[in-house]
CSV table of C-alpha atoms and ligand atoms in Angstrom, one decimal:
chain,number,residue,atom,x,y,z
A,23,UNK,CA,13.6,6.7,34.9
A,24,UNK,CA,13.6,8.0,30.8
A,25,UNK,CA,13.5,4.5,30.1
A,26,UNK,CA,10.6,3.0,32.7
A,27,UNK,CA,8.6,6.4,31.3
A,28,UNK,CA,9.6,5.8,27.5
A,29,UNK,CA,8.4,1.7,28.1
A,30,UNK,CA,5.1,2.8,29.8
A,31,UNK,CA,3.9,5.4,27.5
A,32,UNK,CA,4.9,3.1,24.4
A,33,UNK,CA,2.8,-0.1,26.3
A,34,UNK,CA,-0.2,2.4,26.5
A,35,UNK,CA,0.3,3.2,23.0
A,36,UNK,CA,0.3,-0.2,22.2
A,37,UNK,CA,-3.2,-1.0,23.3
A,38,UNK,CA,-4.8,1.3,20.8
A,39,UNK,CA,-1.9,0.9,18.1
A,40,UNK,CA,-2.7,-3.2,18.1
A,41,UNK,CA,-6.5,-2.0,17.6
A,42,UNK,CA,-6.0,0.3,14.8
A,43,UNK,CA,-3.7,-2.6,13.1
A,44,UNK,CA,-6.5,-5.0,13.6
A,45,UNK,CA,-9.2,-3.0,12.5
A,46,UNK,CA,-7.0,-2.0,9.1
A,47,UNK,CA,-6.7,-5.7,8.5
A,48,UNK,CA,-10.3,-6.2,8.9
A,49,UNK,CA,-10.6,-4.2,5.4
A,50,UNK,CA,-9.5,-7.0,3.8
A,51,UNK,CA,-12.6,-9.0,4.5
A,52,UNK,CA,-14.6,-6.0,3.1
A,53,UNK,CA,-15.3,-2.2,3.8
A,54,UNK,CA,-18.6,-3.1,5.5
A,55,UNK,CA,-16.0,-5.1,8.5
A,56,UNK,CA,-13.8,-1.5,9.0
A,57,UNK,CA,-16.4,0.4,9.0
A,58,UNK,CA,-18.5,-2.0,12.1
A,59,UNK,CA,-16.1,-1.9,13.6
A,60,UNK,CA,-14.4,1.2,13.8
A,61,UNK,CA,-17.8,3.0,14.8
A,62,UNK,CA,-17.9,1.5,18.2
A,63,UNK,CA,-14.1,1.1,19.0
A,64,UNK,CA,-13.6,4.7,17.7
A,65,UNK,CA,-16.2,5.8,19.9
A,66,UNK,CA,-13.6,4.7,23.0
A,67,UNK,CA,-10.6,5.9,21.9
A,68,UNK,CA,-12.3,8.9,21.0
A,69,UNK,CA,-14.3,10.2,24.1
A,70,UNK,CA,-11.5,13.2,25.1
A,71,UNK,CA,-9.9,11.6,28.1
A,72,UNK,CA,-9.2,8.2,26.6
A,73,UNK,CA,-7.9,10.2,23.3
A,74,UNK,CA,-5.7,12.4,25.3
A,75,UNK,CA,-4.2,9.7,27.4
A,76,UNK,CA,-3.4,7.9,23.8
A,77,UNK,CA,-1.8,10.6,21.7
A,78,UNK,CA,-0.3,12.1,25.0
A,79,UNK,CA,1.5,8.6,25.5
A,80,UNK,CA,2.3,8.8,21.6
A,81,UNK,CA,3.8,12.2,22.5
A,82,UNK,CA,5.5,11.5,25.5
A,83,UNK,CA,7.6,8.2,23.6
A,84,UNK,CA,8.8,10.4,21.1
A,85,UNK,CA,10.3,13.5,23.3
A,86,UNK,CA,12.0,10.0,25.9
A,87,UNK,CA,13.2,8.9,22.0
A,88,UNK,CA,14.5,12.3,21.4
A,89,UNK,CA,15.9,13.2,25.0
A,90,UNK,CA,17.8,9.9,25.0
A,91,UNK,CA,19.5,10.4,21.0
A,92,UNK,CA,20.2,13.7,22.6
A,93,UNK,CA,21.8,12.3,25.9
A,94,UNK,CA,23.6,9.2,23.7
A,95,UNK,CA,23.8,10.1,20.1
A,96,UNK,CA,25.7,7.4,19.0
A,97,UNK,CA,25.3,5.6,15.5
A,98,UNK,CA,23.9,2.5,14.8
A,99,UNK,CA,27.3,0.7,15.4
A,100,UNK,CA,27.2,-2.3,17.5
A,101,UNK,CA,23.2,-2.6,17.2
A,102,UNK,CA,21.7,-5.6,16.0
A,103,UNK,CA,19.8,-5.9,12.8
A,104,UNK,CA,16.9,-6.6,14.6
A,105,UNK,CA,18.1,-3.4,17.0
A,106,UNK,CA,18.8,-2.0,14.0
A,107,UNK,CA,14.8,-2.3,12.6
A,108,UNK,CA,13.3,-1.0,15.7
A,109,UNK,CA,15.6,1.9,15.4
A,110,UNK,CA,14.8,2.6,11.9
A,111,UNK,CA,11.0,1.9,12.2
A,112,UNK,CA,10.6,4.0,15.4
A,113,UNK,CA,12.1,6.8,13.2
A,114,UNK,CA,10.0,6.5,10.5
A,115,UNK,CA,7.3,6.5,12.3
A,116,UNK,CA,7.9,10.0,14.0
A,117,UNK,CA,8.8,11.3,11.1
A,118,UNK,CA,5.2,10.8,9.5
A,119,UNK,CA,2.8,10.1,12.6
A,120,UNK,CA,2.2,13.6,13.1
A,121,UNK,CA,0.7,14.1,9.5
A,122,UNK,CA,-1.0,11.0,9.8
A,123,UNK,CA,-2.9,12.2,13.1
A,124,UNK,CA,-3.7,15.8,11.4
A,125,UNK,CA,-4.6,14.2,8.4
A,126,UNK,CA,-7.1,11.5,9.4
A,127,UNK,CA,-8.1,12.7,12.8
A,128,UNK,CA,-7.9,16.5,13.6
A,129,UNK,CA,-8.5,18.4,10.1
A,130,UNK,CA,-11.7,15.6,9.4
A,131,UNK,CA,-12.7,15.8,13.0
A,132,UNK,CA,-12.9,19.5,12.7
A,133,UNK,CA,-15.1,19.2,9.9
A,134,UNK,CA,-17.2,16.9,11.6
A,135,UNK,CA,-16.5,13.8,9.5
A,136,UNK,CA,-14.1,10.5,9.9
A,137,UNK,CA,-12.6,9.1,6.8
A,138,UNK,CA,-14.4,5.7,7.3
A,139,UNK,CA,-13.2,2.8,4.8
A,140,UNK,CA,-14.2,5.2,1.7
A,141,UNK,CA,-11.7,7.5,3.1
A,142,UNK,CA,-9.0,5.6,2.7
A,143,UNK,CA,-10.3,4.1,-0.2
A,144,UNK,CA,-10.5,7.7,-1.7
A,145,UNK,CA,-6.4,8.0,-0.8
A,146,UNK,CA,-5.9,5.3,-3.0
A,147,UNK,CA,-7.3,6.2,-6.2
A,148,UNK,CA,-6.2,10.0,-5.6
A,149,UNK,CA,-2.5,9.2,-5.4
A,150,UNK,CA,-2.0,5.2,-5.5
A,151,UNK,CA,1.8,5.9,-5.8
A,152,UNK,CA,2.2,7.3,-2.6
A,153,UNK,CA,-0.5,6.0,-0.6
A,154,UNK,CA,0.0,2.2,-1.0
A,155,UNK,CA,3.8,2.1,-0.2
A,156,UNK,CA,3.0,4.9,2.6
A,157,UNK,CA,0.2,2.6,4.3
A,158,UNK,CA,2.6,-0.4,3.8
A,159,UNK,CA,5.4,1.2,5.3
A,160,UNK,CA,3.1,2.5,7.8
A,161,UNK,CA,1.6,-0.3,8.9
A,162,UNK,CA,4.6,-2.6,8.9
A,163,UNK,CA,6.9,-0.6,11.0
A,164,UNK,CA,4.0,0.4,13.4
A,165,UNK,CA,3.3,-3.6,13.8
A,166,UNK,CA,7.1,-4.4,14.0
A,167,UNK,CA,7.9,-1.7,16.6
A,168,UNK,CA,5.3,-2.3,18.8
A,169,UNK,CA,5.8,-6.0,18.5
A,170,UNK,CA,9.6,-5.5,19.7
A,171,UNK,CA,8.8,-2.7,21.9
A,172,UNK,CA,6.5,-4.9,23.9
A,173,UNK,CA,9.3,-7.0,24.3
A,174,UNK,CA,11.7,-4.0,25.7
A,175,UNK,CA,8.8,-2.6,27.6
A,176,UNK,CA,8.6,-5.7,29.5
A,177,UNK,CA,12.6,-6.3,30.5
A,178,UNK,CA,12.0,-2.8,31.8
A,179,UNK,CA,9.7,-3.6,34.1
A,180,UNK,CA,11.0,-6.5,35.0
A,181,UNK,CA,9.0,-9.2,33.4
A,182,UNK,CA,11.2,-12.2,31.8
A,183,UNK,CA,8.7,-12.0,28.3
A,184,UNK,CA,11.0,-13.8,24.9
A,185,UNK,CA,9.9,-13.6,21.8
A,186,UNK,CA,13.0,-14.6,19.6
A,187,UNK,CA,14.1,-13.0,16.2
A,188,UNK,CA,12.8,-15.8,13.9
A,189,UNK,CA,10.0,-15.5,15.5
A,190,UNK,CA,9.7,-11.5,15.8
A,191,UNK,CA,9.8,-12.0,12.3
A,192,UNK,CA,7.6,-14.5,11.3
A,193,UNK,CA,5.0,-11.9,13.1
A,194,UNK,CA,6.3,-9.5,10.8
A,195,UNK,CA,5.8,-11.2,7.9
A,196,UNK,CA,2.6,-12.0,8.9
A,197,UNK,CA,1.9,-8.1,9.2
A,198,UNK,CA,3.3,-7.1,5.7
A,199,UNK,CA,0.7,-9.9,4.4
A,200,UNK,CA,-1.8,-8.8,6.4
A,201,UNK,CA,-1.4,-4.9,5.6
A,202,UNK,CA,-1.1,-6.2,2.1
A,203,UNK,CA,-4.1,-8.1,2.1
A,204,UNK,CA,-6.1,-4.8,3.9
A,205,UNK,CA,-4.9,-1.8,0.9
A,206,UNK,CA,-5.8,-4.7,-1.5
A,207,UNK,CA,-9.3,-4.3,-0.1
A,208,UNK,CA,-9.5,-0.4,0.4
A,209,UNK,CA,-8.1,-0.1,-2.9
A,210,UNK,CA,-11.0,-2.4,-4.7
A,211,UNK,CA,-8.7,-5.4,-6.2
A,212,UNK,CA,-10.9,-8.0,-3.8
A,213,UNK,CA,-14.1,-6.6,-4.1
A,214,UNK,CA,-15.7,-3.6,-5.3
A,215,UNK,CA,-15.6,-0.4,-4.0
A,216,UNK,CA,-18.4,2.3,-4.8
A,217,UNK,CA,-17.1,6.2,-6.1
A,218,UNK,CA,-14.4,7.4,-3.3
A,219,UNK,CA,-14.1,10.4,-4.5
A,220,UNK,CA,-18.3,11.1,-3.8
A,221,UNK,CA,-17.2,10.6,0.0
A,222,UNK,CA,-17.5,13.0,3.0
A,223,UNK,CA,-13.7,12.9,3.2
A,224,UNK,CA,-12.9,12.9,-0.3
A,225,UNK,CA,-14.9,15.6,-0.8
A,226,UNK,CA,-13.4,17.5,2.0
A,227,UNK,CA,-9.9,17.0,1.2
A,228,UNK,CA,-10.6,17.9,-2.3
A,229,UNK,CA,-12.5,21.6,-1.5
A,230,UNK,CA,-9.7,22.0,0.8
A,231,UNK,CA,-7.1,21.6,-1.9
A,232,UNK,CA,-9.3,23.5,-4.3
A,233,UNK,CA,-9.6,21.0,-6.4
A,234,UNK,CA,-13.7,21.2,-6.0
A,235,UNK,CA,-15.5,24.4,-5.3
A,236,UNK,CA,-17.2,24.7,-1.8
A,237,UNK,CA,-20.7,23.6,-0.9
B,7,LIG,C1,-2.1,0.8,6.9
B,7,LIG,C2,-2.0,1.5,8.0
B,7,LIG,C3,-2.9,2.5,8.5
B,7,LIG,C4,-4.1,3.1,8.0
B,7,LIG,C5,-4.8,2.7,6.7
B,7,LIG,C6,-4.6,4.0,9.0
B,7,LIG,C7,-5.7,4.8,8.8
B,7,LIG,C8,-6.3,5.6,9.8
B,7,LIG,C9,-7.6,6.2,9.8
B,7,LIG,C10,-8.6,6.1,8.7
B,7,LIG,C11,-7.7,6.8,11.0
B,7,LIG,C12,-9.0,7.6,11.5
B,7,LIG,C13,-9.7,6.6,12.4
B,7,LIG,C14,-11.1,7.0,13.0
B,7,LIG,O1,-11.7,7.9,12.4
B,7,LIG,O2,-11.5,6.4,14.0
B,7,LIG,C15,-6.5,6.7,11.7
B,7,LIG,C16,-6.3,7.3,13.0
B,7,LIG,C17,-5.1,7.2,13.6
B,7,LIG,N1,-4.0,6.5,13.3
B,7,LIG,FE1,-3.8,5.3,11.6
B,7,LIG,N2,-3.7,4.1,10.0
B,7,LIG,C18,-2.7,3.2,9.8
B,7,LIG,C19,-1.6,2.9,10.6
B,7,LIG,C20,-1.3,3.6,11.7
B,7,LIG,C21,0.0,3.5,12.5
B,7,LIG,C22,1.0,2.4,12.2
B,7,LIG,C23,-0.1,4.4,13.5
B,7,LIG,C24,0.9,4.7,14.6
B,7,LIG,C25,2.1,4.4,14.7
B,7,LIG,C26,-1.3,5.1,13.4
B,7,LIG,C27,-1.7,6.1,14.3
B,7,LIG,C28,-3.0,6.7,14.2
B,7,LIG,C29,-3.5,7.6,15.3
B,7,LIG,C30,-2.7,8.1,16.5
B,7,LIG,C31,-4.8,7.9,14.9
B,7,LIG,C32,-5.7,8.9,15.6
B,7,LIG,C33,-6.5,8.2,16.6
B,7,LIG,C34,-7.5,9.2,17.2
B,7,LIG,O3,-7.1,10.1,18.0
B,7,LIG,O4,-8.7,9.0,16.9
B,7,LIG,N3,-2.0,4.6,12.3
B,7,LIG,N4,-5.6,6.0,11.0
């Protein structure tokens, strides 16, 4: 039963997860293509019940992920590298999805504001060192795991779906290039990007850092 409910909620996840990816990679083709899109997407998967259903399914994975370490705690021994990725991907995710959320959804949303491409953007030039490998990692394990997970998600409910390692790879390649290609964009080495730090969100972040004295 953990696992049918763990497989569902992940496969609901999914839909917006494959959404968000897409619309990241969009960046790379310029800010004006994130932004275009985003607007009427985000206006979905943010009307409350569609929002709840998505980060209640995000929720929901991670206690199945936690009940079952808890029920099984064995060590990686035995797994498969490729067992071993989805493992290691699945954690890192948990560990910084939850900041992600507050970060770019609830503390702007309270405000009033999104972080739109010059959001991101603003990330970038405030602390490249941690942003771009952060977004990398970020968006190459969330591909990776969702990828595989479909694939999991599917054997649980019965449906005889392959997708074989070289292949499951390839894919991920393809991601890291694609995620590459995307910060490339936000962070103004394909074409220019205006004064990130003049943005809504920049100019939140940085009043609530006190780094800029309130309006
Ligand atoms: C390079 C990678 C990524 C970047 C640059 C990025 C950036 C963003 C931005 C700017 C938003 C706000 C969207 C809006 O206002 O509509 C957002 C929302 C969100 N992101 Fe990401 N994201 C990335 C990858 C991921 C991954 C891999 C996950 C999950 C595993 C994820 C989960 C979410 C969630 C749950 C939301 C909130 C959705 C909502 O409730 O509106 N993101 N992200």
């Amino acid at each position: 039963m953990l696992l049918r409910i763990q497989a569902a909620s992940g496969l609901v996840f999914a839909v917006f997860l494959f959404t968000h990816l897409l619309n990241t990679w969009l960046s790379a083709l310029g800010a004006p293509w994130y932004d275009a899109f985003q607007r009427p997407v985000g206006t979905i998967y943010q009307w409350l019940p569609v929002e709840t259903l998505i980060l209640g399914a995000l929720v929901v994975h991670v206690v199945c992920a936690v009940l079952r370490w808890r029920r099984a705690p064995e060590g990686p021994v035995g797994l498969s590298v490729r067992q071993r990725l989805h493992r290691y991907s699945g954690i890192f995710l948990m560990v910084v999805v939850g900041g992600h959320v507050a970060a770019v959804r609830f503390i702007p949303g309270w405000y009033g504001i999104r972080p739109e491409a010059m959001g991101v953007s603003f990330t970038l030039q405030y602390l490249p060192g941690y942003f771009y490998p952060y977004y990398f990692l970020l968006g190459v394990s969330g591909f990776f795991h969702a990828a595989n997970g479909l694939v999991i998600a599917a054997s649980r409910f019965g449906c005889r779906f392959r997708l074989s390692t070289p292949n499951l790879y390839r894919l991920g390649t393809g991601a890291a290039v694609l995620t590459l290609a995307s910060l490339l964009g936000f962070g103004g080495w394909i074409y220019a990007v205006g004064d990130a730090f003049d943005a809504p969100f920049a100019r939140l972040v940085l009043e609530l850092i006190g780094e800029r004295p309130s309006a």
